[in-house]
CSV table of C-alpha atoms in Angstrom, one decimal:
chain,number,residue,atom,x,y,z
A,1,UNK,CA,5.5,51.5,-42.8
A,2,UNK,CA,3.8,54.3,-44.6
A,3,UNK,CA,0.3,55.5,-43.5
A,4,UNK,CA,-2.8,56.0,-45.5
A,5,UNK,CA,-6.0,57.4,-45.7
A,6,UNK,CA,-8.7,55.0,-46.5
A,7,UNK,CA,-12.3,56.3,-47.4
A,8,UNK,CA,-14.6,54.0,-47.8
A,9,UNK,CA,-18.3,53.7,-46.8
A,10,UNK,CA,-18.8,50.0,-46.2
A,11,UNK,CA,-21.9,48.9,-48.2
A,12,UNK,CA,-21.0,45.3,-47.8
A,13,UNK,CA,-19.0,43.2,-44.9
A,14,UNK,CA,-16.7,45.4,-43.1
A,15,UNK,CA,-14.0,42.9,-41.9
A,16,UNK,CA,-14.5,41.3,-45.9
A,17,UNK,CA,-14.0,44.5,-47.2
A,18,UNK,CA,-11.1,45.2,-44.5
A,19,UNK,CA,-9.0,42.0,-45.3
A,20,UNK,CA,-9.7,42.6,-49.5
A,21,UNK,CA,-7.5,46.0,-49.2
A,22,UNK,CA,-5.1,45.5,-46.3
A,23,UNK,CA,-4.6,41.9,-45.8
A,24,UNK,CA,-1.2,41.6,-47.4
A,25,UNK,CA,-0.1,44.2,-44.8
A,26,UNK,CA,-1.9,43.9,-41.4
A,27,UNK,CA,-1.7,40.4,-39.9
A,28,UNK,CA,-4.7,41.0,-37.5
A,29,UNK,CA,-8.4,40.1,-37.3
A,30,UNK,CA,-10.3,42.9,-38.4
A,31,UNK,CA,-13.3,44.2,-36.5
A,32,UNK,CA,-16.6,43.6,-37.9
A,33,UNK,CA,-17.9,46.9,-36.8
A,34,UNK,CA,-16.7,49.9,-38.6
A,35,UNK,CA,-16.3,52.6,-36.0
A,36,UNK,CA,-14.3,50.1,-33.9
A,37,UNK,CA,-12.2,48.8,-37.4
A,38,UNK,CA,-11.5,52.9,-37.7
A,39,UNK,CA,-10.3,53.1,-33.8
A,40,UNK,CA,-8.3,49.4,-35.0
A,41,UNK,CA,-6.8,51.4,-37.9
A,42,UNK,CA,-5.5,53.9,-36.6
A,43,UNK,CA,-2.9,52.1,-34.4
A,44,UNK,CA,-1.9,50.5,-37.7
A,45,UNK,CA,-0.9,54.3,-39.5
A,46,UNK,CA,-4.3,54.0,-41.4
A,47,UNK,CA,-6.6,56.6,-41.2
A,48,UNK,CA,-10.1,55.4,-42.1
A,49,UNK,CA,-13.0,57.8,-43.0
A,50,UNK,CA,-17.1,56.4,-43.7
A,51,UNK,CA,-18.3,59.4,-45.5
A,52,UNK,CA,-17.8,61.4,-48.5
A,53,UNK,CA,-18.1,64.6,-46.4
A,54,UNK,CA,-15.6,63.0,-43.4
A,55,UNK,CA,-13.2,62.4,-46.5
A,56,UNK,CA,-13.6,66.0,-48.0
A,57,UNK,CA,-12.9,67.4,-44.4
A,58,UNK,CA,-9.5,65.2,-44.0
A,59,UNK,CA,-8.1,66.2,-47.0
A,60,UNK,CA,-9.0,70.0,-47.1
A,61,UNK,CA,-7.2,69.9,-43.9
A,62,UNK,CA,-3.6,70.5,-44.1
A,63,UNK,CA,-2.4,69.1,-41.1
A,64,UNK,CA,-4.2,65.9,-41.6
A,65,UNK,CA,-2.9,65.4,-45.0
A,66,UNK,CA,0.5,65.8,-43.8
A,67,UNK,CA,-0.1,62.5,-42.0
A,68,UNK,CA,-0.7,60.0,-44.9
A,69,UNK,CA,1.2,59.0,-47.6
A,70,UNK,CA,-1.2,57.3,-49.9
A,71,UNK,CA,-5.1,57.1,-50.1
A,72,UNK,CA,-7.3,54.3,-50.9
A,73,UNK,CA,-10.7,56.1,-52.7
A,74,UNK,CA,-14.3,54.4,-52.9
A,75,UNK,CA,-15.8,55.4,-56.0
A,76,UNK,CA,-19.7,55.1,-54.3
A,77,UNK,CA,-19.5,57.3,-51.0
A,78,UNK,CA,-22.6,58.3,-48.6
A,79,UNK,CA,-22.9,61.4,-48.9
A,80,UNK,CA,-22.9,62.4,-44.6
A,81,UNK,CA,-24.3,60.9,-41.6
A,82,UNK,CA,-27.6,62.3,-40.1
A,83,UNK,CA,-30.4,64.5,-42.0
A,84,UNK,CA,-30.3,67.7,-43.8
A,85,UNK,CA,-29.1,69.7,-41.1
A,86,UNK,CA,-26.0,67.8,-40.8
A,87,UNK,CA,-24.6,67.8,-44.0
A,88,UNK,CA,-21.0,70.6,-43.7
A,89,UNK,CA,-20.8,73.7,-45.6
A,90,UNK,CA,-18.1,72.7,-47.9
A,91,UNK,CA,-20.4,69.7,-49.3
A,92,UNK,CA,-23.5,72.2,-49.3
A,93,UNK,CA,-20.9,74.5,-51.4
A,94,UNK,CA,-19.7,71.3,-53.4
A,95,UNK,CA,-23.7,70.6,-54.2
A,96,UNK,CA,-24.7,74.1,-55.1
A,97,UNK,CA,-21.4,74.8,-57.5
A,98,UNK,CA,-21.9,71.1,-59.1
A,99,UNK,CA,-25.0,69.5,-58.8
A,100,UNK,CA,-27.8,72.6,-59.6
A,101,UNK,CA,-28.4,72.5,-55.3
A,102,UNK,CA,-30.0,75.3,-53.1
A,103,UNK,CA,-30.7,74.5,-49.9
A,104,UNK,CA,-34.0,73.7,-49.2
A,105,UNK,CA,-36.7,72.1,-46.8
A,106,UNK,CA,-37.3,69.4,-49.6
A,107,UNK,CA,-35.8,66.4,-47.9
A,108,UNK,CA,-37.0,64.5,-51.5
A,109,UNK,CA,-35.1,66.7,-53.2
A,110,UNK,CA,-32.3,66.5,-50.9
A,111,UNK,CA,-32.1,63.1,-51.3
A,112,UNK,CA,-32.0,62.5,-54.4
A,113,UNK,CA,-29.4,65.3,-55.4
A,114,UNK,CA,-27.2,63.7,-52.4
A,115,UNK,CA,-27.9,60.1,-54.5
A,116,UNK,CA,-26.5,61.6,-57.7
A,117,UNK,CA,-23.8,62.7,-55.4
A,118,UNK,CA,-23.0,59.1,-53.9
A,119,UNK,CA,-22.4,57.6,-57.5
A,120,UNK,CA,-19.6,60.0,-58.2
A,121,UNK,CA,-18.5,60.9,-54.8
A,122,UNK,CA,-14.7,59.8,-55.8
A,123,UNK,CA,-14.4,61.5,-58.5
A,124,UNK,CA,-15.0,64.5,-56.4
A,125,UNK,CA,-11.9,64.1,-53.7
A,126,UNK,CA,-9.6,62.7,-56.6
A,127,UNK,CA,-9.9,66.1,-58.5
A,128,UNK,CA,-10.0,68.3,-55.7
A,129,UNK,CA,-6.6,65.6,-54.5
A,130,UNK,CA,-4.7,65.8,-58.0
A,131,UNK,CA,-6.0,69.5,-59.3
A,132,UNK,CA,-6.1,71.5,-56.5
A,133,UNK,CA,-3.5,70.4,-53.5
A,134,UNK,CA,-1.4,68.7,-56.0
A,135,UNK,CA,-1.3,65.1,-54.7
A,136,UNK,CA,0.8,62.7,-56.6
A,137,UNK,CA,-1.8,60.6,-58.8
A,138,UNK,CA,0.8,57.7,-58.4
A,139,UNK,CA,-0.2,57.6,-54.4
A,140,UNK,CA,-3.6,57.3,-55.0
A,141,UNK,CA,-6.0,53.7,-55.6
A,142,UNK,CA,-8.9,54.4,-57.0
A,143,UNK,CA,-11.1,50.8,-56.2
A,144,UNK,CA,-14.9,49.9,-55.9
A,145,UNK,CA,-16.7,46.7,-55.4
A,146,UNK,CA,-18.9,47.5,-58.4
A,147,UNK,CA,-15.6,48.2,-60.9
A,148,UNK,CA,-18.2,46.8,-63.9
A,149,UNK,CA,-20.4,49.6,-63.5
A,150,UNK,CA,-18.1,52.9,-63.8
A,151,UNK,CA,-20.3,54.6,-66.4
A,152,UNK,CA,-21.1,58.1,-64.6
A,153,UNK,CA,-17.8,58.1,-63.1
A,154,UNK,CA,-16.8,57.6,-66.7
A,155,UNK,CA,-18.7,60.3,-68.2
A,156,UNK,CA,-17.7,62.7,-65.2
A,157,UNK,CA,-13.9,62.7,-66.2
A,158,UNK,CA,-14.6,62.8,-69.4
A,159,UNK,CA,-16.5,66.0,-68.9
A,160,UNK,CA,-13.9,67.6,-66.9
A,161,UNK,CA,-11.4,66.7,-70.3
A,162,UNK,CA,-9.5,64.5,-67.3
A,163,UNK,CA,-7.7,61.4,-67.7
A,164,UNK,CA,-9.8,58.4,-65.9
A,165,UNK,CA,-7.6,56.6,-63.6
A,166,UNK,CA,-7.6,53.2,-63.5
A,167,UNK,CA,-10.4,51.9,-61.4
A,168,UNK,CA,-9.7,48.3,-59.4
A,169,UNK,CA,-12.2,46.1,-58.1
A,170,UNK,CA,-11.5,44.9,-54.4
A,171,UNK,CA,-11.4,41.4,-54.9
A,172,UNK,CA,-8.3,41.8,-57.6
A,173,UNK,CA,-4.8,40.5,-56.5
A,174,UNK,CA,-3.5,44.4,-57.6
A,175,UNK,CA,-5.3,45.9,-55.2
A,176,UNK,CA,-3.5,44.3,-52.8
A,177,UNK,CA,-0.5,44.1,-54.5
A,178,UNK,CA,-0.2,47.6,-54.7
A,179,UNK,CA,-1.2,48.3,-50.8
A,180,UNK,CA,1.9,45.8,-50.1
A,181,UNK,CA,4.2,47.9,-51.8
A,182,UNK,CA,3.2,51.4,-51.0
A,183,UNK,CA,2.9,50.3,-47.4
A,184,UNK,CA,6.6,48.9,-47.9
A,185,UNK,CA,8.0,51.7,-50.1
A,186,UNK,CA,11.7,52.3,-48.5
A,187,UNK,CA,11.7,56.4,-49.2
A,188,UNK,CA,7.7,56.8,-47.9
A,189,UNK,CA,8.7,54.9,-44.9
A,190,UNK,CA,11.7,57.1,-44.2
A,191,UNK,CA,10.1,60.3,-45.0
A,192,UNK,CA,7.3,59.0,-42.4
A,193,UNK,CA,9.9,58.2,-40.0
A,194,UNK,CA,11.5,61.1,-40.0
A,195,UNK,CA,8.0,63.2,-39.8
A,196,UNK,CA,7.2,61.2,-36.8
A,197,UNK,CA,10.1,61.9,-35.2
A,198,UNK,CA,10.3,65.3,-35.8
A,199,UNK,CA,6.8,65.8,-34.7
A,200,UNK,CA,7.6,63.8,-31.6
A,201,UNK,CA,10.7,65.7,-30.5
A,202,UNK,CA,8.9,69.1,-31.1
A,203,UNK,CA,6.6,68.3,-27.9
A,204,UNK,CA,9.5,67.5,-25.3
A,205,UNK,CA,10.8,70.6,-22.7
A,206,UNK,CA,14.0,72.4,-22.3
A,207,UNK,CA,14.9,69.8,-19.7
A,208,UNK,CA,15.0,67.2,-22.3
A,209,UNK,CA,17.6,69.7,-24.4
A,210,UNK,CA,21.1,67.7,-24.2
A,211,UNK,CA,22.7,69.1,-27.4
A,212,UNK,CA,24.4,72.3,-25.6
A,213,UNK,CA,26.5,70.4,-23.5
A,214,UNK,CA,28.6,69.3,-26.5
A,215,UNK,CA,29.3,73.3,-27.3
A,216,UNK,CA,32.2,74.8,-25.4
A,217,UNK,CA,31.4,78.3,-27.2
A,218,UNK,CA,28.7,80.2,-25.2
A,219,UNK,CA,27.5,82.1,-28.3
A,220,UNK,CA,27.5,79.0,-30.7
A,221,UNK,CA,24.7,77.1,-28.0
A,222,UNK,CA,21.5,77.0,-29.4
A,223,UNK,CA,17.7,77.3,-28.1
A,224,UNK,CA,14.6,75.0,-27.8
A,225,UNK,CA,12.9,77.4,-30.5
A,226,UNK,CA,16.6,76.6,-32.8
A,227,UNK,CA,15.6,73.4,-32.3
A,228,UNK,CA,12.3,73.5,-33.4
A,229,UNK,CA,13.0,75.3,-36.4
A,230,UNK,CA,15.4,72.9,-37.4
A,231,UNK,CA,13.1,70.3,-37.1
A,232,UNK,CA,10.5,71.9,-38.8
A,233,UNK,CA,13.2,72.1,-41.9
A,234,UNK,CA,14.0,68.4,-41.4
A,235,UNK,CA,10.2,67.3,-41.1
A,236,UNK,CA,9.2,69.4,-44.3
A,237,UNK,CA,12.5,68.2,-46.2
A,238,UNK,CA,11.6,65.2,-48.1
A,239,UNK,CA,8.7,65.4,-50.6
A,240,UNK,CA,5.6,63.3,-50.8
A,241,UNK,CA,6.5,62.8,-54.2
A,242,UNK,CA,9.4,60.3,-54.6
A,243,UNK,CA,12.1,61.7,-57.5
A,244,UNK,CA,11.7,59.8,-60.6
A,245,UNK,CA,15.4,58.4,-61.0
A,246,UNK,CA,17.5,57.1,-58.3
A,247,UNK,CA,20.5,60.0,-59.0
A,248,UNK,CA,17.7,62.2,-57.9
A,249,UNK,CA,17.0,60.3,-54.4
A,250,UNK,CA,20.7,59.9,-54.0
A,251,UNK,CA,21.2,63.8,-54.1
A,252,UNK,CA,18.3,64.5,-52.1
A,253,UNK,CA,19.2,62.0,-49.2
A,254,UNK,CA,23.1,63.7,-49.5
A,255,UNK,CA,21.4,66.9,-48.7
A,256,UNK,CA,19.4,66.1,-46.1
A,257,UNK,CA,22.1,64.2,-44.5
A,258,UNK,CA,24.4,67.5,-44.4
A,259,UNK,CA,20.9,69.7,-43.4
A,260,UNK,CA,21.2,66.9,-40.5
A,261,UNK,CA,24.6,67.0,-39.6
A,262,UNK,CA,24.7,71.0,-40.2
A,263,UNK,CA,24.1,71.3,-36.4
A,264,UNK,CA,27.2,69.1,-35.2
A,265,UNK,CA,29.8,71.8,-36.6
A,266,UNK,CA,30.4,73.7,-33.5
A,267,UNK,CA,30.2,70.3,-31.0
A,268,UNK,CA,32.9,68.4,-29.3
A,269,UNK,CA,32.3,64.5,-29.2
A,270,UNK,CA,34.6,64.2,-26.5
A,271,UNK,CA,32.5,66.1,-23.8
A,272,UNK,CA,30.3,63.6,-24.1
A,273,UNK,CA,33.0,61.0,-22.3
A,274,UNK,CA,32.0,62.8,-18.8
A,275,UNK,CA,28.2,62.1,-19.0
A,276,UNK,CA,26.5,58.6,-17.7
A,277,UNK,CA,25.7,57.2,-20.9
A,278,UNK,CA,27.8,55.3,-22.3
A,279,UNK,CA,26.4,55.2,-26.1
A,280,UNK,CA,26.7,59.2,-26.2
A,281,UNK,CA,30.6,59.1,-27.0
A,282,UNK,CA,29.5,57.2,-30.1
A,283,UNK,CA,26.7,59.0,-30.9
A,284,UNK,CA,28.2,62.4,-31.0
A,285,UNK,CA,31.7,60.9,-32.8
A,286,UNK,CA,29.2,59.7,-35.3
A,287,UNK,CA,27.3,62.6,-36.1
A,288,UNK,CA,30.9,64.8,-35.7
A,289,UNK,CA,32.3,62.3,-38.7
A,290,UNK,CA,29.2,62.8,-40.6
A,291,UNK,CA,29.4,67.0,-40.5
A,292,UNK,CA,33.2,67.1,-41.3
A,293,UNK,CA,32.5,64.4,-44.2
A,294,UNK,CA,29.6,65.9,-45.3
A,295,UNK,CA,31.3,69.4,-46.1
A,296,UNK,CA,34.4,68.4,-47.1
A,297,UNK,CA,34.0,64.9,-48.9
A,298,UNK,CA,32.1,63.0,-51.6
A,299,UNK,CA,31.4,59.8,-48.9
A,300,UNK,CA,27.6,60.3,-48.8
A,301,UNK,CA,27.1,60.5,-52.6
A,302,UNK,CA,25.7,57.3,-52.8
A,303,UNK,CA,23.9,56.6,-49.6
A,304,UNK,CA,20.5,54.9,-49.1
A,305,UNK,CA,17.2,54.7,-47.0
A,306,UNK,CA,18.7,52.6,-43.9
A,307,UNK,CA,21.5,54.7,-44.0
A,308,UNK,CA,19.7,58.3,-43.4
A,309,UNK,CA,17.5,56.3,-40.9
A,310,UNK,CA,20.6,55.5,-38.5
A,311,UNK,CA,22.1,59.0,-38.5
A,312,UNK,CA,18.4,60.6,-38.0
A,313,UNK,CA,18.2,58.2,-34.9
A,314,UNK,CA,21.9,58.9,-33.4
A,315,UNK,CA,21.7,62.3,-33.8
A,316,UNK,CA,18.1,62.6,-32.8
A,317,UNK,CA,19.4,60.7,-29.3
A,318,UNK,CA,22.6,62.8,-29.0
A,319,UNK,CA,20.5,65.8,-29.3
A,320,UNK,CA,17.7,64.8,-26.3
A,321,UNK,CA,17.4,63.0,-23.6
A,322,UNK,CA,15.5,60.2,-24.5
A,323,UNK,CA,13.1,57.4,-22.6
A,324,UNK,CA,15.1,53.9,-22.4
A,325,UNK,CA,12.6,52.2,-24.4
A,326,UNK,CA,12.2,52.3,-28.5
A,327,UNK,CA,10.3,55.3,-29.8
A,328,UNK,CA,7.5,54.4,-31.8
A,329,UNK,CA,9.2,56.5,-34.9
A,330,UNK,CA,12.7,54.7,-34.2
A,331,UNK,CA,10.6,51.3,-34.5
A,332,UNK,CA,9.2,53.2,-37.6
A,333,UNK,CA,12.9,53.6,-39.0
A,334,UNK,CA,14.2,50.2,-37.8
A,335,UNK,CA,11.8,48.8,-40.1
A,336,UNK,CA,14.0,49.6,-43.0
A,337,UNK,CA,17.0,47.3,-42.2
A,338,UNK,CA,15.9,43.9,-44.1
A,339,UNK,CA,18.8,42.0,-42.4
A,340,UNK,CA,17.9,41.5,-38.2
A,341,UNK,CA,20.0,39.4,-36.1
A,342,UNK,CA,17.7,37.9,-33.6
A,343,UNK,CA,17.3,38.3,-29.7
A,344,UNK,CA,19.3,34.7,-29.3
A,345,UNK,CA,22.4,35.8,-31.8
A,346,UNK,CA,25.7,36.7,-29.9
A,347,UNK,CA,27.7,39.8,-30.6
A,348,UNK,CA,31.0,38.8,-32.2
A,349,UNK,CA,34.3,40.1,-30.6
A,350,UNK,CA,36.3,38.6,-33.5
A,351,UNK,CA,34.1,40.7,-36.2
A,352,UNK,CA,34.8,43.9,-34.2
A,353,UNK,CA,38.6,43.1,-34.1
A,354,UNK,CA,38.7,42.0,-37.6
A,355,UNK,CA,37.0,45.7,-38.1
A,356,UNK,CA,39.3,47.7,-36.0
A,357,UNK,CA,42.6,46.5,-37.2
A,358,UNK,CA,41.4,46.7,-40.9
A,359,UNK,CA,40.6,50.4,-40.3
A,360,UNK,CA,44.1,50.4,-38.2
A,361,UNK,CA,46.3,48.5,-40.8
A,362,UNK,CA,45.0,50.9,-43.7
A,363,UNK,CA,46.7,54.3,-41.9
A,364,UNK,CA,50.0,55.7,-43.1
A,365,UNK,CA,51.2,55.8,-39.1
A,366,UNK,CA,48.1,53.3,-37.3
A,367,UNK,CA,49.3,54.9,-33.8
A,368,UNK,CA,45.9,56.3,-33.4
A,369,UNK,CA,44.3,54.6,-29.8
A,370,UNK,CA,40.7,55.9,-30.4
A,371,UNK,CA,39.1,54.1,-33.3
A,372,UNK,CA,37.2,58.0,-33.9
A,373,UNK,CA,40.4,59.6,-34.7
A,374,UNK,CA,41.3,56.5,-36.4
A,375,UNK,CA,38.3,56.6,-38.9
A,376,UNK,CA,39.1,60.4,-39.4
A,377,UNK,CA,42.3,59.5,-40.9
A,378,UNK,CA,41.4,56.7,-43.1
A,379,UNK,CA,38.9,59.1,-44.6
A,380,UNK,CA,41.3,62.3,-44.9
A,381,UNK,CA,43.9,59.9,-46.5
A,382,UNK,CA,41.7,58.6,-49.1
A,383,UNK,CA,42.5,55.4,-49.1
A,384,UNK,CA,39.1,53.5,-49.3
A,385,UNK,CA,35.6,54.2,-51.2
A,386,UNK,CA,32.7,56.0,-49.9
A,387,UNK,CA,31.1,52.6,-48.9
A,388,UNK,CA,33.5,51.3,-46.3
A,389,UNK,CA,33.3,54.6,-44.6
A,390,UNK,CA,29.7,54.9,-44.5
A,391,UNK,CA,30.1,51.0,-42.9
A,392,UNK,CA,32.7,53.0,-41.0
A,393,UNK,CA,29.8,55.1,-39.2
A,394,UNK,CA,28.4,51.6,-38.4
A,395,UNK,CA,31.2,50.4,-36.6
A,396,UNK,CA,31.2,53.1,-34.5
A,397,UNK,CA,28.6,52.7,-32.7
A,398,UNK,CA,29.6,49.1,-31.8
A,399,UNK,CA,33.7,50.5,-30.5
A,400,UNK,CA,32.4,53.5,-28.9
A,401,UNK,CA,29.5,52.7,-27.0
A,402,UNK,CA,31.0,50.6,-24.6
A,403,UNK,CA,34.3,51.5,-24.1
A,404,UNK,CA,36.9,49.1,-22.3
A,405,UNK,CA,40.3,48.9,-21.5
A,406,UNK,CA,43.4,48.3,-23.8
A,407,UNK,CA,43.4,45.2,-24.7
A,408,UNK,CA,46.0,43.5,-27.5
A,409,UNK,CA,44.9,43.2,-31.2
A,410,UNK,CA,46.4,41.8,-34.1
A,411,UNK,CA,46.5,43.9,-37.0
A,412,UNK,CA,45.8,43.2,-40.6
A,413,UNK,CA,49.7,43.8,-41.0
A,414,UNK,CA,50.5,41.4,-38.7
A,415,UNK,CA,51.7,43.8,-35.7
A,416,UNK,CA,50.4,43.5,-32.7
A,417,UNK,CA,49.7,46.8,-30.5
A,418,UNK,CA,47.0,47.4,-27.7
A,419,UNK,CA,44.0,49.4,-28.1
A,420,UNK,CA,41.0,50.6,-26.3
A,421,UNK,CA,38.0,47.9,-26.7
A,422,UNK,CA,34.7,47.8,-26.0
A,423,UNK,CA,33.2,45.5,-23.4
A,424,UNK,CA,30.7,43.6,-25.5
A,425,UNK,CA,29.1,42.6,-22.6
A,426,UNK,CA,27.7,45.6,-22.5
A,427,UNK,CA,25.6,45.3,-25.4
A,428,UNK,CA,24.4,42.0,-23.8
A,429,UNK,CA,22.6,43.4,-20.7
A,430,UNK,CA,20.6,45.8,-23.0
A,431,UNK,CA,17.8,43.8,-23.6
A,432,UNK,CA,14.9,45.7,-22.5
A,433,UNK,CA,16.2,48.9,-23.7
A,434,UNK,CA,16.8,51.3,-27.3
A,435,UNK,CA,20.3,50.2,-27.5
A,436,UNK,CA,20.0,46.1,-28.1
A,437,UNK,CA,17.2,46.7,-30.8
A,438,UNK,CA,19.7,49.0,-32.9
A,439,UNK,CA,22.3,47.0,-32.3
A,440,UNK,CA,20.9,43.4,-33.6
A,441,UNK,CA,18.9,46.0,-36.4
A,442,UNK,CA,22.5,47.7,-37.5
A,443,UNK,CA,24.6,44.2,-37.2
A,444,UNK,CA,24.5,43.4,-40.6
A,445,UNK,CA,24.9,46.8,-42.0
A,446,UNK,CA,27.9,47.3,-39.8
A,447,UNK,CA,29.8,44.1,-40.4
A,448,UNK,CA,28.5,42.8,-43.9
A,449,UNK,CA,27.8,45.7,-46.4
C-alpha cells in the first residue's frame, strides 16, 4: 500500500466523510470520532491532520513528508485549535505576509482574518507543496464537500498567475477512484516498501549484523555504520515522482537492483551451508547470482516491481538476523505479487523437477550437482532470455532452502542422473513463520512467469 497524508477538518460526519475518501481502500468501520478515526488511520499508512496549522506543520517537516506518498487536501481548513495564544508562528508569519495581520489583542479581528484564512486554507499548503518543496502535483487531490462554491479559491490562483487544479467533490466516484489507485500504485508501494524497510533495519544492533560471516577477507567485512549508509542510499534511491515512460522505470529499478546487490561482491554463498538456517544457502546464492549478473550481464534490463521486492527481502534477510515472523514492510512488499497460492495449496515436487532438469538439460556438460552452479552456467552460456533467469532467481529459493539428498531425476533429455533435492516437507512445517508466506507469495512467479 502507499501512505498518505489526509488534512481535513471534518465540518460534517466524520465516519461519512471517512468512507467518501477511503472506502474503496480500507474495509473497516470507521470511527465516528475524529481523534480516535486519526489514531484508526494511522495503522492503515494514513496520516490524518484536523487543522490548517497541524497540516502546515506536517509538511514543513521533512521527516514527516518522507512518510507519505500522496495527500488528500480540504479546500475549507480551521485555522488552529484553541484561542489566540495558540495559533504557531509559521501561521502567524503566513497571516502577516498574506492576509494584512499583526498580532493583536483584537480577538474580533483575529477571527475574522483567521475566517478569510479558513476559505482558502488549501490553497495555502498546495503552493507552499508544489512551489516550494517541489511535490509532484500528480500526488495530490484537491477535494471539498462544497466543490460548487470554489470562487475565492478561484480568484486566489488566479492571482498567483497559478494553474487551478482540479477541485473534486467528496461524494464523486473519482475521488475514490483515484484513492484506489494511488493507494495500489505498484512503484509507490515498492518505494514505500523499501523505505520501511530500510528505516526498520537502521534501528537493529551489531548483534543482529549476519552479513560478515559470508566474507572470508578480514579487510573486505564491513561495519554497522557501512550498513547504515548503505541503507540510507537504498532508502533515498527511488523518487517520489514516478518516471514518465516505462524505459525510464526499467533503468531505474536495474540500477537499484545492482546498488542492491553491490554489497554481495566480496561474499561466499557457501559459508552459509554451516549456519542453522536452512533458507540462508538460498538467500546468499541468490543475491551472489544477482551481483555477478548484474555487472556483467543484460538479465535485469527488463525487470519489474515484484521482482525488486523479492531480492530487497532475500538480501535484507541474508544481511540480518531476522524475527521468525513477517515484517510489517515484507507484508508491505508481498502485497505486490497479484498471484497467491493459498494456505490449503500443496507445494508441487513435479513442478520443481520439471524446473531443475530444464535448467539441467539446457547446459553444454549438465554434470553440475548444485542447482546454484547450475543456474550460473545456463546464464554464462547464453542460452535463454533474461526472463527465465530472473524466474531462475525464483527457483532458487524453492531448491536451496531445504536441501535433501540425491535423489534420481529425469531430465528434459531424457537421461536420468541423481541430484541434490530439496525436502518439500520443509516448506510444509513453515506455517507460522516468514518462510511459508514467501513461498505461497513467490509460487507463481517462480513456476508460471
Amino acid at each position: 500500500m502507499s501512505y498518505f497524508l489526509w488534512i481535513e477538518d471534518f465540518e460534517g460526519d466524520v465516519k461519512i466523510t471517512a468512507d467518501l475518501l477511503l472506502g474503496s481502500i480500507i474495509n473497516l468501520p470507521f470511527e465516528n470520532d475524529k481523534r480516535k478515526l486519526k489514531r484508526q488511520l494511522k495503522e492503515q499508512g494514513i496520516f490524518l491532520e484536523l487543522t490548517f496549522q497541524d497540516g502546515l506543520s506536517f509538511i514543513k517537516d521533512n521527516d514527516k513528508l518522507k512518510q507519505v506518498d500522496y495527500i488528500i487536501l480540504d479546500i475549507d481548513l480551521k485555522s488552529h485549535n484553541g484561542s489566540i495564544d495558540d495559533i504557531s508562528d509559521d501561521v502567524l508569519d503566513l497571516l502577516e505576509k498574506f492576509q494584512d495581520y499583526t498580532k493583536s489583542e483584537d480577538e474580533d479581528l483575529f477571527n475574522k482574518v483567521c475566517n478569510d484564512l479558513k476559505q482558502i486554507a488549501g490553497f495555502y499548503l498546495y503552493t507552499h507543496l508544489v512551489v516550494e518543496l517541489g511535490f509532484p502535483k500528480t500526488h495530490i487531490l484537491f477535494c471539498s464537500n462544497h466543490g460548487e462554491d470554489t470562487k475565492k479559491i478561484q480568484n486566489a490562483f488566479k492571482e498567483a498567475k497559478i494553474l487551478l487544479p482540479q477541485i473534486y467533490q467528496k461524494s464523486k466516484s473519482d475521488v475514490q477512484s483515484w484513492v484506489k489507485r494511488c493507494y495500489g500504485d505498484p512503484y509507490s508501494r515498492l518505494r514505500r516498501g523499501i523505505i520501511e524497510g530500510c528505516k526498520y533495519l537502521k534501528n537493529l544492533t551489531e548483534e543482529k549484523l549476519r552479513f560478515n560471516n559470508f566474507i572470508q577477507e578480514q579487510d573486505k567485512q564491513i561495519t554497522l555504520e557501512d550498513l547504515h549508509n548503505y541503507l540510507d542510499l537504498l532508502e533515498n534511491f527511488l523518487p517520489l515522482r514516478v518516471p514518465p515512460d516505462p524505459a525510464t522505470v526499467y533503468k531505474l529499478y536495474k540500477l537499484f537492483v545492482r546498488t542492491l546487490a553491490h554489497e554481495w561482491e566480496s561474499a561466499t554463498p557457501w559459508k552459509s551451508k554451516n549456519l542453522a538456517s536452512l533458507e540462508l544457502y538460498a538467500f546468499t546464492s541468490i543475491m551472489k547470482l544477482t551481483r555477478n549478473w548484474s555487472a556483467h550481464s543484460r538479465v535485469f534490463e527488463k525487470i519489474n516491481e515484484e521482482d525488486v521486492a523479492y531480492l530487497f527481502i532475500v538480501s535484507m534477510r541474508a544481511m540480518f538476523v531476522l524475527d521468525d515472523n513477517l515484517l510489517r514492510y515484507e507484508k508491505h512488499l508481498l502485497q505486490l505479487f497479484k498471484f497467491v497460492i493459498s494456505e490449503q495449496e500443496v507445494i508441487n515436487k513435479t513442478v520443481l523437477e520439471k524446473s531443475y532438469s530444464n535448467v539441467l538439460s539446457l547446459l553444454d556438460e549438465p554434470n553440475k550437482t548444485d542447482f546454484y552452479y547450475a543456474l550460473d552456467d545456463l546464464q554464462r552460456s547464453n542460452t535463454q532470455d533474461d526472463k527465465y533467469l530472473i524466474q531462475g532467481l525464483y527457483q532458487t529459493f524453492w531448491i536451496l532452502t531445504p536441501r535433501g539428498d540425491l535423489d534420481e531425476i529425469k531430465r528434459k533429455d531424457g537421461i536420468t542422473k541423481r541430484y541434490k533435492f530439496p525436502k518439500l516437507d520443509y516448506f510444509k512445517a513453515q506455517k507460522d513463520n516468514y518462510l511459508f508466506e514467501l513461498a505461497r507469495h513467490i509460487y507463481k512467479r517462480s513456476f508460471d512467469g
